[in-house]
PDB file of C-alpha atoms in Angstrom:
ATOM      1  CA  UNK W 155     -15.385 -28.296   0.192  1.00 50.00           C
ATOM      2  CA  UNK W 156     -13.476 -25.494   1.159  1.00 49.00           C
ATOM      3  CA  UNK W 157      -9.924 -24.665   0.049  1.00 52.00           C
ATOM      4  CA  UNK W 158      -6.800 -25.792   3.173  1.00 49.00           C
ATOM      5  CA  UNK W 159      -5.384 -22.807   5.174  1.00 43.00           C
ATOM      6  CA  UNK W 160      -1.825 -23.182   3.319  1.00 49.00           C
ATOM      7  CA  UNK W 161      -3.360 -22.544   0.101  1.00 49.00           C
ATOM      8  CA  UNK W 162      -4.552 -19.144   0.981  1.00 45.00           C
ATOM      9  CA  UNK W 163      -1.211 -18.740   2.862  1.00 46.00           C
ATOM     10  CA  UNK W 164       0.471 -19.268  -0.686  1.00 53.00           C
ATOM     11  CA  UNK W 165      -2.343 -17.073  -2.699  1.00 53.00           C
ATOM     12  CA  UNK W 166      -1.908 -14.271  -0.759  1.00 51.00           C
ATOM     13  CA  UNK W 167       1.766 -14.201  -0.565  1.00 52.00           C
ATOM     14  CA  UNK W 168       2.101 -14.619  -4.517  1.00 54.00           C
ATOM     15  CA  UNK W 169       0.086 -11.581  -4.709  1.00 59.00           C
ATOM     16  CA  UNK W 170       2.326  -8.788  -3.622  1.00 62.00           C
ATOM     17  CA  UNK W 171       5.228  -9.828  -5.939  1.00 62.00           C
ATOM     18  CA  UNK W 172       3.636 -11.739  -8.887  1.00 53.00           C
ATOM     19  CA  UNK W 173       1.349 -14.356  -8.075  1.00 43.00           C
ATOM     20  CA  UNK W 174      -1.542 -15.196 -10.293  1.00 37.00           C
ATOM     21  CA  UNK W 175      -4.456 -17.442  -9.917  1.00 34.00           C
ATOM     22  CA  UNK W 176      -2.842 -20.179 -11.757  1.00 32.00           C
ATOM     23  CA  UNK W 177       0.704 -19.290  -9.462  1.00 31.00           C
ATOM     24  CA  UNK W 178       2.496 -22.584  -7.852  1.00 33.00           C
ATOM     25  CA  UNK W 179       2.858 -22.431  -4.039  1.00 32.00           C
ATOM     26  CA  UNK W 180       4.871 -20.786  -1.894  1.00 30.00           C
ATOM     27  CA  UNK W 181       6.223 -22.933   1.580  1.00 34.00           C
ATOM     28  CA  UNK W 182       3.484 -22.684   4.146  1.00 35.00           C
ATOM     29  CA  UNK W 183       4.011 -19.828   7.241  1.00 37.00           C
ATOM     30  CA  UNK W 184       7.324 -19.873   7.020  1.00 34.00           C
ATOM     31  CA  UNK W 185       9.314 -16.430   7.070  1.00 33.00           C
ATOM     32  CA  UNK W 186      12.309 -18.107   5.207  1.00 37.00           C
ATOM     33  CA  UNK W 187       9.966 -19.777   2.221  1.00 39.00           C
ATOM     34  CA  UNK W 188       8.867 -16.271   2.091  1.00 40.00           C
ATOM     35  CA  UNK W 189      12.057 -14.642   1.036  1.00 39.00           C
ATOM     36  CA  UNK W 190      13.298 -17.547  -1.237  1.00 39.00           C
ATOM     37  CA  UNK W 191      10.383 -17.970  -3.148  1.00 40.00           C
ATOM     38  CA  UNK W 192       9.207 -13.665  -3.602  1.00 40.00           C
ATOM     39  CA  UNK W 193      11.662 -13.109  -6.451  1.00 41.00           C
ATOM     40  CA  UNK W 194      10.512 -15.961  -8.431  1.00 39.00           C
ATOM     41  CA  UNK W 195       6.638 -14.879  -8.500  1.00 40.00           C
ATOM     42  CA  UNK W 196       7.176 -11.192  -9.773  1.00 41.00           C
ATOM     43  CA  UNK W 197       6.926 -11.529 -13.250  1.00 45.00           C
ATOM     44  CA  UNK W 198       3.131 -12.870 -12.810  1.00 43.00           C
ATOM     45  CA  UNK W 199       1.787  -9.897 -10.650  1.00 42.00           C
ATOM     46  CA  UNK W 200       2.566  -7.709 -13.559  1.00 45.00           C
ATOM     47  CA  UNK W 201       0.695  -9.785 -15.468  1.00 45.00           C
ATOM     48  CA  UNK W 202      -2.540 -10.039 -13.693  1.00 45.00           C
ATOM     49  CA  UNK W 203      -2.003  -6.138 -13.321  1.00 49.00           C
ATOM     50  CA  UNK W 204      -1.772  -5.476 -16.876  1.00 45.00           C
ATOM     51  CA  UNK W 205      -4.703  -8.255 -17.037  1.00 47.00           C
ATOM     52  CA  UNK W 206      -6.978  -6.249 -14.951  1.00 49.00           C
ATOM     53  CA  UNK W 207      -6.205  -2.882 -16.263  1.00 48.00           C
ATOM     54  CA  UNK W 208      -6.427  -4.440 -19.654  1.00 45.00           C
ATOM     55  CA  UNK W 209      -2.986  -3.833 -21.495  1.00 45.00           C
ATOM     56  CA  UNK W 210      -2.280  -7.739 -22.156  1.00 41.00           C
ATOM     57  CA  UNK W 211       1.155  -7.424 -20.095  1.00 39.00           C
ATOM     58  CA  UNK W 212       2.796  -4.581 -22.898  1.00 35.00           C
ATOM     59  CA  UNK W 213       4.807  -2.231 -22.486  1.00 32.00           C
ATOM     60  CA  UNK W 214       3.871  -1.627 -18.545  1.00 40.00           C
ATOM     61  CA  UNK W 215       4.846  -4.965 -17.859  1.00 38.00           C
ATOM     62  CA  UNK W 216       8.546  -4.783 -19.270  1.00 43.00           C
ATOM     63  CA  UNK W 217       9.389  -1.705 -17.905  1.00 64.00           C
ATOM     64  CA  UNK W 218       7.928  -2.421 -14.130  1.00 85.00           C
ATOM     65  CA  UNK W 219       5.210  -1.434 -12.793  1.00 92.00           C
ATOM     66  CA  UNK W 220       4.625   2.297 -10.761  1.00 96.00           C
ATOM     67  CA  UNK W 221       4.442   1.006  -6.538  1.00 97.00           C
ATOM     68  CA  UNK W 222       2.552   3.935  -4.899  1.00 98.00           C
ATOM     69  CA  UNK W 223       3.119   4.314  -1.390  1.00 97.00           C
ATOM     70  CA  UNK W 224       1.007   6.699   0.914  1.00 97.00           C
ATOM     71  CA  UNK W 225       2.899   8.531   3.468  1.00 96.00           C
ATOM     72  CA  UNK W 226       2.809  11.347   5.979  1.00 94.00           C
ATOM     73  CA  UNK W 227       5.191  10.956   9.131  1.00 92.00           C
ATOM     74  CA  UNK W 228       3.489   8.496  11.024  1.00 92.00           C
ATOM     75  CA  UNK W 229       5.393   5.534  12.446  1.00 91.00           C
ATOM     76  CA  UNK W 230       2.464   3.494  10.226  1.00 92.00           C
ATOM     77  CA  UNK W 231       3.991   4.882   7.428  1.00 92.00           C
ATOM     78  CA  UNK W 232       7.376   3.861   7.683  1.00 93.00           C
ATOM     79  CA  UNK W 233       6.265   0.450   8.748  1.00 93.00           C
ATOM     80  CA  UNK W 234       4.231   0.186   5.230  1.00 95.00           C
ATOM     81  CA  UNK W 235       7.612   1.772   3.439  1.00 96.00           C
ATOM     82  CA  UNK W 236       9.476  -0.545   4.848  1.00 94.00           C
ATOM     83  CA  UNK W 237       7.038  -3.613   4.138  1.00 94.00           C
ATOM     84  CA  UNK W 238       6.615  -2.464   0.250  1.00 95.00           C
ATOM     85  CA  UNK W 239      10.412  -2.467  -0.331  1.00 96.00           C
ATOM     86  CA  UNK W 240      11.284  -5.913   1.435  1.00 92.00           C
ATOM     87  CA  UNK W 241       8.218  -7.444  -0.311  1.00 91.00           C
ATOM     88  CA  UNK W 242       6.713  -5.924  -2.628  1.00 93.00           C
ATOM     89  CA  UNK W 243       8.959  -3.552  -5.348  1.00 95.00           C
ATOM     90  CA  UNK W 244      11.449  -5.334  -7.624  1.00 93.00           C
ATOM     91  CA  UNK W 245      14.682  -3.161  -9.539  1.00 92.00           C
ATOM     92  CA  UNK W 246      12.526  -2.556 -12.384  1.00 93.00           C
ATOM     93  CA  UNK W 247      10.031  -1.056 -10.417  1.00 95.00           C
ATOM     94  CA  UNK W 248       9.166   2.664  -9.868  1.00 96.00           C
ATOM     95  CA  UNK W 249       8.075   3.974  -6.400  1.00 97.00           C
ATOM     96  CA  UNK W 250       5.810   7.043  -6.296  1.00 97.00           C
ATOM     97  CA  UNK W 251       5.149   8.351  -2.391  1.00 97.00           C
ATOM     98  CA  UNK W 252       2.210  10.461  -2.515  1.00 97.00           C
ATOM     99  CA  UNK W 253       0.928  12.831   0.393  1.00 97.00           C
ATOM    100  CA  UNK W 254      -2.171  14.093   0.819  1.00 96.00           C
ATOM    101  CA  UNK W 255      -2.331  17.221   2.629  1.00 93.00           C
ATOM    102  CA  UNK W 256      -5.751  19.377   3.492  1.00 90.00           C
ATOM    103  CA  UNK W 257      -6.286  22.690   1.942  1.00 86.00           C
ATOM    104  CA  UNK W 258      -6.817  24.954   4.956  1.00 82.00           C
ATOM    105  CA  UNK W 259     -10.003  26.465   5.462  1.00 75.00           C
ATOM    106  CA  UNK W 260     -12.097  28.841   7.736  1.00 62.00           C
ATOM    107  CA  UNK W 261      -8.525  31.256   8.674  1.00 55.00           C
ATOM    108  CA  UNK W 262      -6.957  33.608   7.295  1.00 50.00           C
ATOM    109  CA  UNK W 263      -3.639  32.053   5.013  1.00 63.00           C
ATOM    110  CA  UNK W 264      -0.404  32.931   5.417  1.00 68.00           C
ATOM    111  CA  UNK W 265       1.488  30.691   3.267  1.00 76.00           C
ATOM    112  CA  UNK W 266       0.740  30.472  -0.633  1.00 83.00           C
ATOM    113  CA  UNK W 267      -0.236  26.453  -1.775  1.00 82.00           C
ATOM    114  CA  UNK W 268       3.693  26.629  -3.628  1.00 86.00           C
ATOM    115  CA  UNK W 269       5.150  27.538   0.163  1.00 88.00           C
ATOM    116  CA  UNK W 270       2.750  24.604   1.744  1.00 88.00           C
ATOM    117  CA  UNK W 271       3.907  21.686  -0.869  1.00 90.00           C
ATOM    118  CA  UNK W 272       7.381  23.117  -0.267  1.00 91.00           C
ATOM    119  CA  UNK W 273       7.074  22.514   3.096  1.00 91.00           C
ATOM    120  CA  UNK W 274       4.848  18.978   2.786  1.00 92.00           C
ATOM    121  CA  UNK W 275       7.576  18.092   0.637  1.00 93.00           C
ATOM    122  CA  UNK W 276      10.183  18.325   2.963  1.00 94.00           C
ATOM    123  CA  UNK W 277       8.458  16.628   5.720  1.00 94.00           C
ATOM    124  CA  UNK W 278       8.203  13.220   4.046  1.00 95.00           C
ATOM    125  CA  UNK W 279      12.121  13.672   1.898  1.00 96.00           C
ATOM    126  CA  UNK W 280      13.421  11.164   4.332  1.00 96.00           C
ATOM    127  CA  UNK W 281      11.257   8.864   3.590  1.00 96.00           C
ATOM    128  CA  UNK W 282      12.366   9.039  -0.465  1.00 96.00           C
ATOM    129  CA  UNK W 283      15.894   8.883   1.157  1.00 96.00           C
ATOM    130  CA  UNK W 284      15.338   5.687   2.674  1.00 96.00           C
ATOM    131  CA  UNK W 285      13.524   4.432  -0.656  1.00 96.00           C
ATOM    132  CA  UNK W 286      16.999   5.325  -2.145  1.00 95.00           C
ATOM    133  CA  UNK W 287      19.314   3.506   0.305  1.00 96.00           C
ATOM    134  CA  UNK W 288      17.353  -0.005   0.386  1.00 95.00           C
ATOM    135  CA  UNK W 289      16.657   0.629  -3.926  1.00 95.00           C
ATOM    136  CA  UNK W 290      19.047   2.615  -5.170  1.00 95.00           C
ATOM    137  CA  UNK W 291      18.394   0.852  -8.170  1.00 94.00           C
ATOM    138  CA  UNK W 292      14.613   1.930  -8.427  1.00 96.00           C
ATOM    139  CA  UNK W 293      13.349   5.472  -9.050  1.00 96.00           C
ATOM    140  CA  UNK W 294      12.048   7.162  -5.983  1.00 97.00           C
ATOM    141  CA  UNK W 295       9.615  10.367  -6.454  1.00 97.00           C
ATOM    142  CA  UNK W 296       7.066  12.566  -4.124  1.00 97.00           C
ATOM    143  CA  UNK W 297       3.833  13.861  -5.415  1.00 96.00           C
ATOM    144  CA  UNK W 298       2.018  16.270  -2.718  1.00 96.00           C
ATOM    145  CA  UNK W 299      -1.598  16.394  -3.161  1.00 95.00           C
ATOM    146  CA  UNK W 300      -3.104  18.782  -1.694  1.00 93.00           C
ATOM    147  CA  UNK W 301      -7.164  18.592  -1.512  1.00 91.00           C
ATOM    148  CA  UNK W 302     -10.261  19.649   0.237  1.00 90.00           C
ATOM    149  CA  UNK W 303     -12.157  16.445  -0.617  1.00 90.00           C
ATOM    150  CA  UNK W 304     -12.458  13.239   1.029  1.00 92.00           C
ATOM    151  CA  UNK W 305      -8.668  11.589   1.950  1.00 93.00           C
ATOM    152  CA  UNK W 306      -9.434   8.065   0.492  1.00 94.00           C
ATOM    153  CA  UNK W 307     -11.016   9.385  -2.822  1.00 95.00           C
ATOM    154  CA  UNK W 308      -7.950  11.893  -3.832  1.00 96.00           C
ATOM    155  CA  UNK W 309      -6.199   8.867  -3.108  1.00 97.00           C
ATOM    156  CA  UNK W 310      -7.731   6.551  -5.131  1.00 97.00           C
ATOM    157  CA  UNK W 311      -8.283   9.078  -8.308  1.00 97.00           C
ATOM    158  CA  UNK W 312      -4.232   9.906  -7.818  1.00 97.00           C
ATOM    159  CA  UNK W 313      -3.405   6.715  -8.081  1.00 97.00           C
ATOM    160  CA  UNK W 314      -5.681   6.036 -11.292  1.00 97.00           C
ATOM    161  CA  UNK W 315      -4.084   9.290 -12.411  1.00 96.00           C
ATOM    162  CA  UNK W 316      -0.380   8.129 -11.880  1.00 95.00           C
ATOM    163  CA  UNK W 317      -1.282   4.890 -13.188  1.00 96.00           C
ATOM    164  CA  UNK W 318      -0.150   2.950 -10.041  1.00 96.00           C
ATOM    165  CA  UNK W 319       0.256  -1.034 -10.435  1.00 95.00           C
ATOM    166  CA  UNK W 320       0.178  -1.441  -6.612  1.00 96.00           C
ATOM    167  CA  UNK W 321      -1.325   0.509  -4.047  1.00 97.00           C
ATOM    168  CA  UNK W 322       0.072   0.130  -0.517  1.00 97.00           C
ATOM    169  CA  UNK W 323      -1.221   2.016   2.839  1.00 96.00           C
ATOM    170  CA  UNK W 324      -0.140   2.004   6.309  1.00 94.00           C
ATOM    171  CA  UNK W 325      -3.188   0.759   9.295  1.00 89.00           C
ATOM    172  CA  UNK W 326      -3.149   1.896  12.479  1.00 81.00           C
ATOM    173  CA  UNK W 327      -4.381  -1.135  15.208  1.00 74.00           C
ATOM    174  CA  UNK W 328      -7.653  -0.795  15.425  1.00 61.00           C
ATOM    175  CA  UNK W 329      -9.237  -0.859  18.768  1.00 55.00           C
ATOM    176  CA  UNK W 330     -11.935  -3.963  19.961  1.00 55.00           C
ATOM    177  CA  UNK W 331     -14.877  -0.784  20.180  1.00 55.00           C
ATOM    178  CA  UNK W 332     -13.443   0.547  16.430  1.00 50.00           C
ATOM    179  CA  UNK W 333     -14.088  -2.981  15.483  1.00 53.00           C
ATOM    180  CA  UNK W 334     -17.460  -2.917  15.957  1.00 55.00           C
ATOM    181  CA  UNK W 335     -18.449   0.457  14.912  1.00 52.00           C
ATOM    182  CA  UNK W 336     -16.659  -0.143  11.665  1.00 50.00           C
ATOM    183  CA  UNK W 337     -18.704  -3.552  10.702  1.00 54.00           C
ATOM    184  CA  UNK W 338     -21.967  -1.164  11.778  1.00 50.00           C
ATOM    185  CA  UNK W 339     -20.883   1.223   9.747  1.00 49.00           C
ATOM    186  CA  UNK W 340     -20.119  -1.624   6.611  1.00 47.00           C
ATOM    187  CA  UNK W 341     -23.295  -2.667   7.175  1.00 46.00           C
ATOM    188  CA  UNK W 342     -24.893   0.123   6.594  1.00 42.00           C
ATOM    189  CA  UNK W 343     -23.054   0.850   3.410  1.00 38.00           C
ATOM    190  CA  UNK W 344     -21.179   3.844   5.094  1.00 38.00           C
ATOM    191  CA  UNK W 345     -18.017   2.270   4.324  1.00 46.00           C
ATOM    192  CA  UNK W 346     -14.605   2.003   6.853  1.00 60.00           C
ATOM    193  CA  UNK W 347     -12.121   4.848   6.899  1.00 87.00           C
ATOM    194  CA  UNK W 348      -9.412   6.254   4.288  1.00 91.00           C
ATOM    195  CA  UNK W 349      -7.547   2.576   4.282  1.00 92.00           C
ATOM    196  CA  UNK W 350     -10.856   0.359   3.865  1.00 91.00           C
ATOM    197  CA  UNK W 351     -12.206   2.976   1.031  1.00 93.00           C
ATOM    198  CA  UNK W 352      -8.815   2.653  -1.338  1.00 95.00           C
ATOM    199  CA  UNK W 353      -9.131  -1.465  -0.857  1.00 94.00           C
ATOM    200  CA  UNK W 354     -12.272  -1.482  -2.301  1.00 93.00           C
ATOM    201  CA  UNK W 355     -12.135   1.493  -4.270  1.00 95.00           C
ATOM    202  CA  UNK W 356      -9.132   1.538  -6.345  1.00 95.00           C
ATOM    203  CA  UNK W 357      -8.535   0.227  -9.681  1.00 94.00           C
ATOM    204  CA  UNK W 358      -5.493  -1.168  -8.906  1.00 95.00           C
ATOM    205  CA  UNK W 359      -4.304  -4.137  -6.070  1.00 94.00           C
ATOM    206  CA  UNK W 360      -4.582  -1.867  -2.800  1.00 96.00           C
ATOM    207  CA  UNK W 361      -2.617  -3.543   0.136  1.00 95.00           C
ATOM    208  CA  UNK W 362      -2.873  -2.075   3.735  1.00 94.00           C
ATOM    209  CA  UNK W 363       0.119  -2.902   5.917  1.00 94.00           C
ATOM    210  CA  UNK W 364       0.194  -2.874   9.575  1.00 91.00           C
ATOM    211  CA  UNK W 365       3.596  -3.698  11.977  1.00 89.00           C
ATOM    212  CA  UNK W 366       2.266  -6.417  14.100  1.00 82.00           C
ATOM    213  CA  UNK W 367       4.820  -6.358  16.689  1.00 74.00           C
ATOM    214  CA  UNK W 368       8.799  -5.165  17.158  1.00 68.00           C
ATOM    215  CA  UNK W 369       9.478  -9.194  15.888  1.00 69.00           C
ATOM    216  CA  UNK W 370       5.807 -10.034  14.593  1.00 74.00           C
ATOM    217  CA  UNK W 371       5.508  -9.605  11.444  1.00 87.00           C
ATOM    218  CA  UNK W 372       2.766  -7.743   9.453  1.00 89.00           C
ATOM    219  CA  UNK W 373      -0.907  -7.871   9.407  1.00 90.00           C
ATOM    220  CA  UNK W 374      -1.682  -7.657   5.078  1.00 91.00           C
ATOM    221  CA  UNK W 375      -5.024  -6.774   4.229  1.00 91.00           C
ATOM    222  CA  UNK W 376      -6.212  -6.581   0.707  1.00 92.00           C
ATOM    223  CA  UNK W 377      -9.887  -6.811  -1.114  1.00 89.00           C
ATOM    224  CA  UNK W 378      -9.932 -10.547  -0.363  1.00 88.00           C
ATOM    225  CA  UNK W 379      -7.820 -11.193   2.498  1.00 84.00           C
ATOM    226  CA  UNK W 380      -8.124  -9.238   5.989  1.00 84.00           C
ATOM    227  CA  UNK W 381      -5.635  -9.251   8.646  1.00 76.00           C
ATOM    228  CA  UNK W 382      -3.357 -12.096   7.027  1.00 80.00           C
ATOM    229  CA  UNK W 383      -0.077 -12.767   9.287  1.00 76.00           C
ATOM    230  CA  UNK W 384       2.537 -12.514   7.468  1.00 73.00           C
ATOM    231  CA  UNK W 385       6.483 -13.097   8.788  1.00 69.00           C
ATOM    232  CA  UNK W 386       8.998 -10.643   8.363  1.00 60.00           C
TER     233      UNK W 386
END
């Protein structure tokens, strides 16, 4: 017999700010149970964190856990951002944004890498600014990767690397014909893009965030839920 809808409703929710299997319910679909009820699940996301990159809940798990964040200056980004820090990171948190640029190939190169990280650096330093006004509390930092190798796997081995507890990336909508080649390409074991890669690629709980609408909501996707509706 299958599990009701407003059981995976409450799963899924407990997940981003502490739930574990054993976790009590959160208030079906509504927006309001959301907010009252997030604070009071944190502690147990640490622990199925620590659980899964087996540390027992130790040290990691007292002094919060490292949310990375992917970002470039796409309106997806922000949208993510601005998910992870309403839903996701708690005070004792630590928020890494990390962004990947491509090492330039095939031309001539006028800048030095130092002068392009400089500059990659700049372009996403008001996104750590708005980290710091929502949590001031929590410790904001950028790490610019730069890479000639596939996006999604610098991602994931960064993330491994920086020892990320949660893993959050912005999704673009995808298209009805996108749809379709993407389950062809599944299928065929060629996998999905950058965002599908980290979510069933990285060590840690990947979560891929897209704005449904100006008053929607967000579409959450992780490694066992796809598309889940979730109210601002």
């Amino acid at each position: 017999m299958g599990k009701p809808a407003g059981y995976w409703v409450n799963k899924i929710r407990t997940s981003f700010k502490g739930g574990s299997s054993s976790s009590k319910s959160l208030d079906e679909g509504s927006a309001s149970g959301s907010r009252k009820n997030g604070s009071k699940h944190s502690k147990n996301l640490k622990a199925e964190e620590a659980n899964k990159n087996g540390e027992g809940g130790g040290v990691q798990a007292e002094s919060g856990r490292k949310v990375m964040v992917v970002v470039d200056t796409t309106s997806q980004t922000k949208n993510a951002l601005q998910w992870a820090l309403t839903h996701c990171v708690q005070d004792e948190d630590n928020i890494t944004l990390l962004h990947v640029t491509r090492t330039p190939v095939g031309q001539a190169i006028d800048e030095t890498q130092r002068e392009r990280n400089s500059r990659a650096h700049e372009q996403v330093h008001p996104l750590k600014n708005f980290c710091q006004l929502k949590k001031p509390n929590v410790k904001t930092e950028i790490v610019v990767v730069e890479t000639a190798e596939e996006k999604g796997k610098t991602i994931v081995e960064e993330s491994k690397k920086q020892g990320a507890g949660v893993l959050v990336l912005g999704q673009r909508k995808r298209t009805s014909k996108w749809r379709v080649i993407w389950k062809w390409r599944a299928k065929g074991g060629m996998g999905g893009g950058v965002v599908e890669y980290c979510i069933h690629n990285s060590d840690c709980m990947a979560i891929a965030v897209r704005k449904k609408s100006n008053n929607g909501g967000y579409l959450i996707t992780t490694k066992r839920h796809k598309d889940f509706w979730l109210l601002a």
